[in-house]
Amino acid sequence: MPSLITTPPERAGADPRPELAIHEGRVLLTGSRCGDCGYPQAVNPPRCPICGSHGMVPATFGPKGTVFSSTVLRIPVPDRTPPFTLAYVDVDEGPRILAHVDGPDEALVPGSEVVLSGWSEHGDPVVRRSGP
Amino acid sequence: MTGAGTAIWGVGTSAFGKQTSLGGPRLAWQATVEALDDAGLQASDIDAVYAGTVFGDPGTVTRCLQQIGIVEVPVITIENACASGTSAFHEARESVEIGRYERVLAFGIETMTAHFDGAISPIASDPDGAQGYAMPSIYGMSATRYKYEFGVTDEQMAEVAVKNRRHAMGNPRAQHHKTVTVEQVLGSRMVADPITLFQCCSIADAAAAAVIGPLGGSRDPRGEVTIRSSALRSGRLWDHTTDKVWGWDIVADTAAQAYEAAGVSVEDINVFEVHDAFTIGEIITTEALGICELGEGGRLVESGHTSLGGLQPVNPSGGLLSRGHPLGATGLAQIAEIAWQLRGMAADRQVPGARLGAVETMGGGTAGIDGNACVVTVLEQVG
Ligand SMILES: [Zn+2]
């Protein structure tokens, strides 16, 4: 994957992708946690989808996470040049998100440890391997 | 509320393939006229239409049906991703079941080559789609996870394509009529690791239709197929709390509902048409339908249990891997195949003595949920 960007890119209001932010030098995932049942999400809706509570509290998650699964997409999609590596990441204490992987064009093994590390040139959230 | 039951009175499909020059209406006429003739009905006998299409332009369904005389009736179009056609079938059946209408056309159409050169473009308004997450990568994720968690092998996945392509040799309406070997499947180019090209369904242009009415109400009731049950639902949230791959639970939940409503168990079912858009999809689905245990889907296909000649053939038509996948038409093509199987009309791909069949279709493309929609229906031979 070419060029990792480490300063927050400009973001359109309707951009549906998980939103990262830099806090005290660390890249974190923004979202919310239910004040009643603790359910975490990468968005901040008015009600909790699990318990129905109105008490969703803005929260940040990460920077560490664990790979649920991964693949390398090798066919063209609009505006992107293949191949690129993708992973579903269970962010520590947080939600599962899709992210691009900074590294070789090789699927990560499920269970691999990763860290949120910035943005792709297209503004996608990016992780890289941090451990086994 | 429910009467004496609901039946399929007739089915029809166009051929499946890349046939851009035919256009929607001509594909629709082939499928619909065949279904009406099969049911012994005129276009003017139809009380209502439920239709599935995903990429169709506004007005697609009325544009397809008006010139064969299906006019002055309610026409309702449903979008439920890959399950759009079976969702239309589900609603058509329900409308007859509750007595709202008597003779209903369930119809599905897609002219994929008018919209795409290759794979379907990711949905830009979706959290995953906006990252370039095309459909093959969804199944690549599942395959990576299955190799890691259950030791499913590349050869077992390839075996799904080998089996379904072999089945399609008996299906003149399929897009692909050429057998492939495990070596050819694994040697085709990588699309989304570890899924290779021959493990992906092709796009296609096609239409398919079924006429639904009260059980025993058609001109030749011996030609009817009883709809024992139909279930339709969206998925649970698919999040950090689950270790199941995407799409497993929705199929299991929908199947459980359909089996219970039909009063059958999976062992009773003689033949299945399932959503094999990608090889790993059939492996996951055969587990979720209960044909085998979780994690055993790779070994199941290898064992021959799901081949023609096996105990419970899956996708005797050749499936999506052989027909191609015109989203709105796929579900009704699956319904047509099981109807032909249960009437003993499936010629070279006939499952001998099939009395009970099931259809499963699952559609996705929305991040964070275990599938946009799944339909499972249980069908039975009359008499
Ligand atoms: Zn809650």
Coordinates of N, CA and C in Angstrom, one line a residue, chain A residues 1-115:
Chain A
M1 N 0.8 -1.2 0.0 CA 0.0 0.0 0.0 C 0.9 1.2 0.0
P2 N 0.6 2.1 -0.9 CA 1.5 3.3 -1.0 C 1.1 4.4 0.0
S3 N 2.0 5.1 0.4 CA 1.9 6.4 1.3 C 0.9 6.3 2.4
L4 N 1.4 6.2 3.6 CA 0.5 6.3 4.8 C 0.5 7.7 5.2
I5 N -0.7 8.2 5.5 CA -0.8 9.6 5.9 C -1.1 9.7 7.4
T6 N -0.4 10.5 8.1 CA -0.5 10.5 9.5 C -1.1 11.8 10.1
T7 N -1.6 12.7 9.2 CA -2.4 13.8 9.7 C -3.8 13.6 9.2
P8 N -4.8 14.0 10.0 CA -6.2 13.7 9.6 C -6.6 14.4 8.3
P9 N -7.1 13.6 7.3 CA -7.5 14.2 6.0 C -8.8 15.0 6.2
E10 N -9.1 15.8 5.2 CA -10.4 16.5 5.3 C -11.5 15.4 5.0
R11 N -12.6 15.6 5.7 CA -13.6 14.5 5.7 C -14.9 15.1 5.4
A12 N -15.6 14.6 4.3 CA -16.9 15.1 3.9 C -17.9 14.6 5.0
G13 N -18.9 15.4 5.2 CA -19.9 15.2 6.3 C -20.6 13.8 6.2
A14 N -20.8 13.4 4.9 CA -21.5 12.1 4.8 C -20.6 10.9 4.6
D15 N -19.3 11.1 4.8 CA -18.3 10.0 4.7 C -18.7 8.9 5.7
P16 N -19.0 7.7 5.2 CA -19.5 6.7 6.1 C -18.4 5.9 6.8
R17 N -17.2 6.1 6.4 CA -16.1 5.3 6.9 C -15.8 5.6 8.4
P18 N -15.3 4.5 9.1 CA -14.9 4.8 10.5 C -13.9 6.0 10.6
E19 N -14.1 6.8 11.6 CA -13.4 8.0 11.7 C -12.3 7.9 12.8
L20 N -11.0 8.1 12.3 CA -9.9 8.1 13.3 C -9.6 9.6 13.7
A21 N -8.9 9.7 14.8 CA -8.5 11.0 15.3 C -7.2 10.8 16.1
I22 N -6.4 11.9 16.1 CA -5.1 11.8 16.9 C -5.3 12.4 18.2
H23 N -5.1 11.6 19.3 CA -5.1 12.1 20.7 C -3.8 11.9 21.3
E24 N -3.1 12.9 21.8 CA -1.8 12.8 22.5 C -0.9 11.9 21.7
G25 N -0.8 12.2 20.4 CA 0.1 11.4 19.5 C -0.3 10.0 19.1
R26 N -1.4 9.6 19.6 CA -1.9 8.2 19.3 C -3.1 8.3 18.3
V27 N -3.1 7.3 17.4 CA -4.3 7.3 16.5 C -5.4 6.5 17.1
L28 N -6.5 7.1 17.3 CA -7.7 6.4 18.0 C -8.9 6.4 17.0
L29 N -9.8 5.4 17.3 CA -11.0 5.3 16.6 C -12.1 6.1 17.4
T30 N -12.9 6.9 16.7 CA -13.9 7.7 17.4 C -15.3 6.9 17.3
G31 N -16.1 7.1 18.2 CA -17.4 6.5 18.2 C -18.2 6.8 19.5
S32 N -18.9 5.8 20.0 CA -19.7 5.9 21.2 C -19.7 4.6 22.0
R33 N -20.0 4.8 23.2 CA -20.3 3.6 24.1 C -21.6 3.8 24.8
C34 N -22.4 2.8 24.9 CA -23.6 2.9 25.6 C -23.4 3.1 27.1
G35 N -24.0 4.1 27.7 CA -23.8 4.4 29.1 C -24.4 3.4 30.0
D36 N -25.3 2.6 29.4 CA -26.1 1.6 30.2 C -25.5 0.2 30.1
C37 N -25.3 -0.3 28.8 CA -24.9 -1.7 28.6 C -23.4 -1.8 28.2
G38 N -22.8 -0.6 27.8 CA -21.4 -0.6 27.4 C -21.1 -1.0 26.0
Y39 N -22.2 -1.2 25.2 CA -22.0 -1.6 23.8 C -21.2 -0.5 23.0
P40 N -20.1 -0.8 22.3 CA -19.3 0.2 21.6 C -19.7 0.2 20.1
Q41 N -19.6 1.4 19.5 CA -19.9 1.5 18.1 C -18.9 2.5 17.5
A42 N -18.7 2.4 16.2 CA -17.8 3.4 15.5 C -18.7 4.6 15.0
V43 N -19.9 4.6 15.4 CA -20.8 5.8 15.1 C -21.4 6.2 16.4
N44 N -22.2 7.3 16.4 CA -22.9 7.7 17.6 C -24.4 8.0 17.4
P45 N -25.1 6.9 17.3 CA -26.6 7.1 17.0 C -27.3 7.5 18.3
P46 N -28.6 7.9 18.2 CA -29.3 8.4 19.3 C -29.7 7.3 20.3
R47 N -29.8 6.1 19.9 CA -30.2 5.0 20.8 C -29.3 3.8 20.6
C48 N -29.1 3.1 21.7 CA -28.3 1.9 21.7 C -29.0 0.8 20.9
P49 N -28.4 0.1 20.0 CA -29.1 -1.0 19.2 C -29.3 -2.2 20.1
I50 N -28.6 -2.4 21.2 CA -28.7 -3.6 22.0 C -29.7 -3.4 23.1
C51 N -29.7 -2.3 23.9 CA -30.6 -2.2 25.1 C -31.6 -1.1 24.9
G52 N -31.4 -0.3 23.8 CA -32.4 0.8 23.6 C -32.2 2.1 24.4
S53 N -31.1 2.1 25.2 CA -30.8 3.3 26.0 C -30.6 4.5 25.1
H54 N -31.0 5.7 25.6 CA -30.7 6.9 25.0 C -29.3 7.5 25.4
G55 N -28.7 6.8 26.3 CA -27.5 7.3 26.9 C -26.2 6.9 26.2
M56 N -26.1 7.1 24.9 CA -24.8 6.8 24.2 C -23.8 8.0 24.5
V57 N -22.6 7.6 24.9 CA -21.6 8.6 25.2 C -20.5 8.5 24.2
P58 N -20.1 9.7 23.7 CA -19.0 9.7 22.8 C -17.7 9.0 23.4
A59 N -17.0 8.3 22.6 CA -15.9 7.5 23.1 C -14.8 7.4 22.0
T60 N -13.6 7.1 22.5 CA -12.5 6.7 21.6 C -12.0 5.3 21.9
F61 N -11.5 4.6 20.9 CA -11.1 3.2 21.1 C -9.7 3.0 20.5
G62 N -8.9 2.1 21.0 CA -7.7 1.7 20.4 C -6.5 2.3 21.2
P63 N -5.3 2.4 20.6 CA -5.0 2.2 19.2 C -4.8 0.7 18.8
K64 N -4.8 -0.2 19.8 CA -4.5 -1.6 19.5 C -5.8 -2.4 19.1
G65 N -5.6 -3.4 18.3 CA -6.7 -4.3 17.9 C -6.2 -5.6 17.5
T66 N -7.1 -6.5 17.2 CA -6.8 -7.9 16.8 C -7.5 -8.2 15.5
V67 N -6.8 -8.8 14.6 CA -7.4 -9.1 13.3 C -8.4 -10.3 13.4
F68 N -9.7 -10.1 12.9 CA -10.6 -11.2 12.8 C -10.4 -11.9 11.6
S69 N -10.2 -11.2 10.5 CA -9.8 -11.9 9.2 C -9.3 -10.8 8.2
S70 N -8.8 -11.3 7.1 CA -8.1 -10.4 6.2 C -8.1 -11.0 4.8
T71 N -7.9 -10.1 3.8 CA -7.8 -10.5 2.4 C -7.0 -9.5 1.6
V72 N -6.6 -9.9 0.4 CA -6.0 -8.9 -0.5 C -6.9 -8.8 -1.7
L73 N -7.4 -7.6 -2.0 CA -8.3 -7.5 -3.2 C -7.4 -7.2 -4.4
R74 N -7.5 -8.0 -5.4 CA -6.6 -7.9 -6.6 C -7.3 -7.6 -7.9
I75 N -8.6 -7.1 -7.8 CA -9.3 -6.7 -9.0 C -9.5 -5.2 -8.8
P76 N -9.6 -4.5 -10.0 CA -9.8 -3.0 -9.9 C -11.2 -2.7 -9.4
V77 N -11.3 -1.7 -8.5 CA -12.5 -1.1 -8.1 C -12.4 0.4 -8.5
P78 N -13.5 1.1 -8.7 CA -13.4 2.5 -9.1 C -12.5 3.3 -8.2
D79 N -11.7 4.1 -8.8 CA -10.8 5.1 -8.1 C -9.6 4.4 -7.3
R80 N -9.5 3.1 -7.4 CA -8.4 2.5 -6.6 C -7.6 1.6 -7.5
T81 N -6.3 1.4 -7.1 CA -5.4 0.6 -7.9 C -5.1 -0.7 -7.1
P82 N -5.5 -1.9 -7.6 CA -5.2 -3.1 -6.9 C -3.7 -3.4 -7.0
P83 N -3.1 -4.3 -6.2 CA -3.8 -4.9 -5.0 C -3.8 -4.0 -3.8
F84 N -4.7 -4.3 -2.9 CA -4.6 -3.7 -1.5 C -5.1 -4.6 -0.5
T85 N -4.5 -4.6 0.7 CA -4.9 -5.5 1.8 C -5.9 -4.9 2.7
L86 N -6.8 -5.7 3.1 CA -7.9 -5.3 4.0 C -8.0 -6.2 5.2
A87 N -8.5 -5.7 6.3 CA -8.6 -6.6 7.5 C -9.9 -6.1 8.3
Y88 N -10.6 -7.1 8.8 CA -11.6 -6.7 9.9 C -10.8 -6.8 11.2
V89 N -10.9 -5.7 11.9 CA -10.1 -5.5 13.2 C -11.1 -5.3 14.3
D90 N -10.9 -6.1 15.4 CA -11.6 -5.9 16.6 C -10.7 -5.0 17.5
V91 N -11.1 -3.7 17.5 CA -10.4 -2.7 18.2 C -10.5 -3.0 19.7
D92 N -9.4 -2.9 20.4 CA -9.4 -3.3 21.9 C -10.6 -2.5 22.6
E93 N -11.4 -3.3 23.3 CA -12.5 -2.7 24.1 C -13.5 -2.0 23.2
G94 N -13.4 -2.1 21.9 CA -14.2 -1.3 21.0 C -14.9 -2.2 19.9
P95 N -15.4 -1.5 18.9 CA -16.1 -2.3 17.8 C -15.2 -3.0 16.8
R96 N -15.8 -3.8 15.9 CA -15.1 -4.4 14.8 C -15.2 -3.4 13.6
I97 N -14.1 -3.0 13.0 CA -14.1 -2.2 11.8 C -13.3 -2.8 10.7
L98 N -13.7 -2.4 9.4 CA -12.9 -2.7 8.3 C -11.8 -1.6 8.2
A99 N -10.5 -2.1 7.9 CA -9.5 -1.1 7.7 C -8.5 -1.6 6.6
H100 N -7.8 -0.7 6.0 CA -6.7 -1.0 5.1 C -5.5 -1.4 5.9
V101 N -4.6 -2.2 5.3 CA -3.4 -2.7 6.0 C -2.2 -2.1 5.4
D102 N -1.3 -1.4 6.2 CA 0.0 -0.9 5.7 C 1.0 -2.0 5.8
G103 N 1.4 -2.5 4.7 CA 2.4 -3.6 4.7 C 2.4 -4.3 3.4
P104 N 3.0 -5.5 3.3 CA 3.1 -6.2 2.0 C 1.7 -6.7 1.6
D105 N 1.5 -7.0 0.3 CA 0.3 -7.5 -0.3 C 0.0 -8.9 0.2
E106 N -0.3 -9.1 1.4 CA -0.4 -10.4 2.0 C -1.5 -10.4 3.1
A107 N -2.4 -11.3 3.0 CA -3.5 -11.3 4.1 C -2.9 -11.5 5.4
L108 N -3.4 -10.8 6.5 CA -2.9 -11.0 7.8 C -3.6 -12.3 8.4
V109 N -2.8 -13.0 9.2 CA -3.4 -14.2 9.9 C -4.4 -13.7 10.9
P110 N -5.6 -14.3 11.0 CA -6.5 -14.0 12.1 C -5.8 -14.1 13.4
G111 N -6.1 -13.2 14.3 CA -5.5 -13.2 15.6 C -4.3 -12.3 15.7
S112 N -3.8 -11.9 14.5 CA -2.6 -11.0 14.5 C -3.0 -9.7 15.3
E113 N -1.9 -9.1 16.0 CA -2.1 -7.9 16.7 C -1.8 -6.7 15.7
V114 N -2.6 -5.7 15.7 CA -2.4 -4.5 14.8 C -2.6 -3.3 15.6
V115 N -2.1 -2.2 15.1 CA -2.3 -0.9 15.7 C -2.9 0.1 14.7

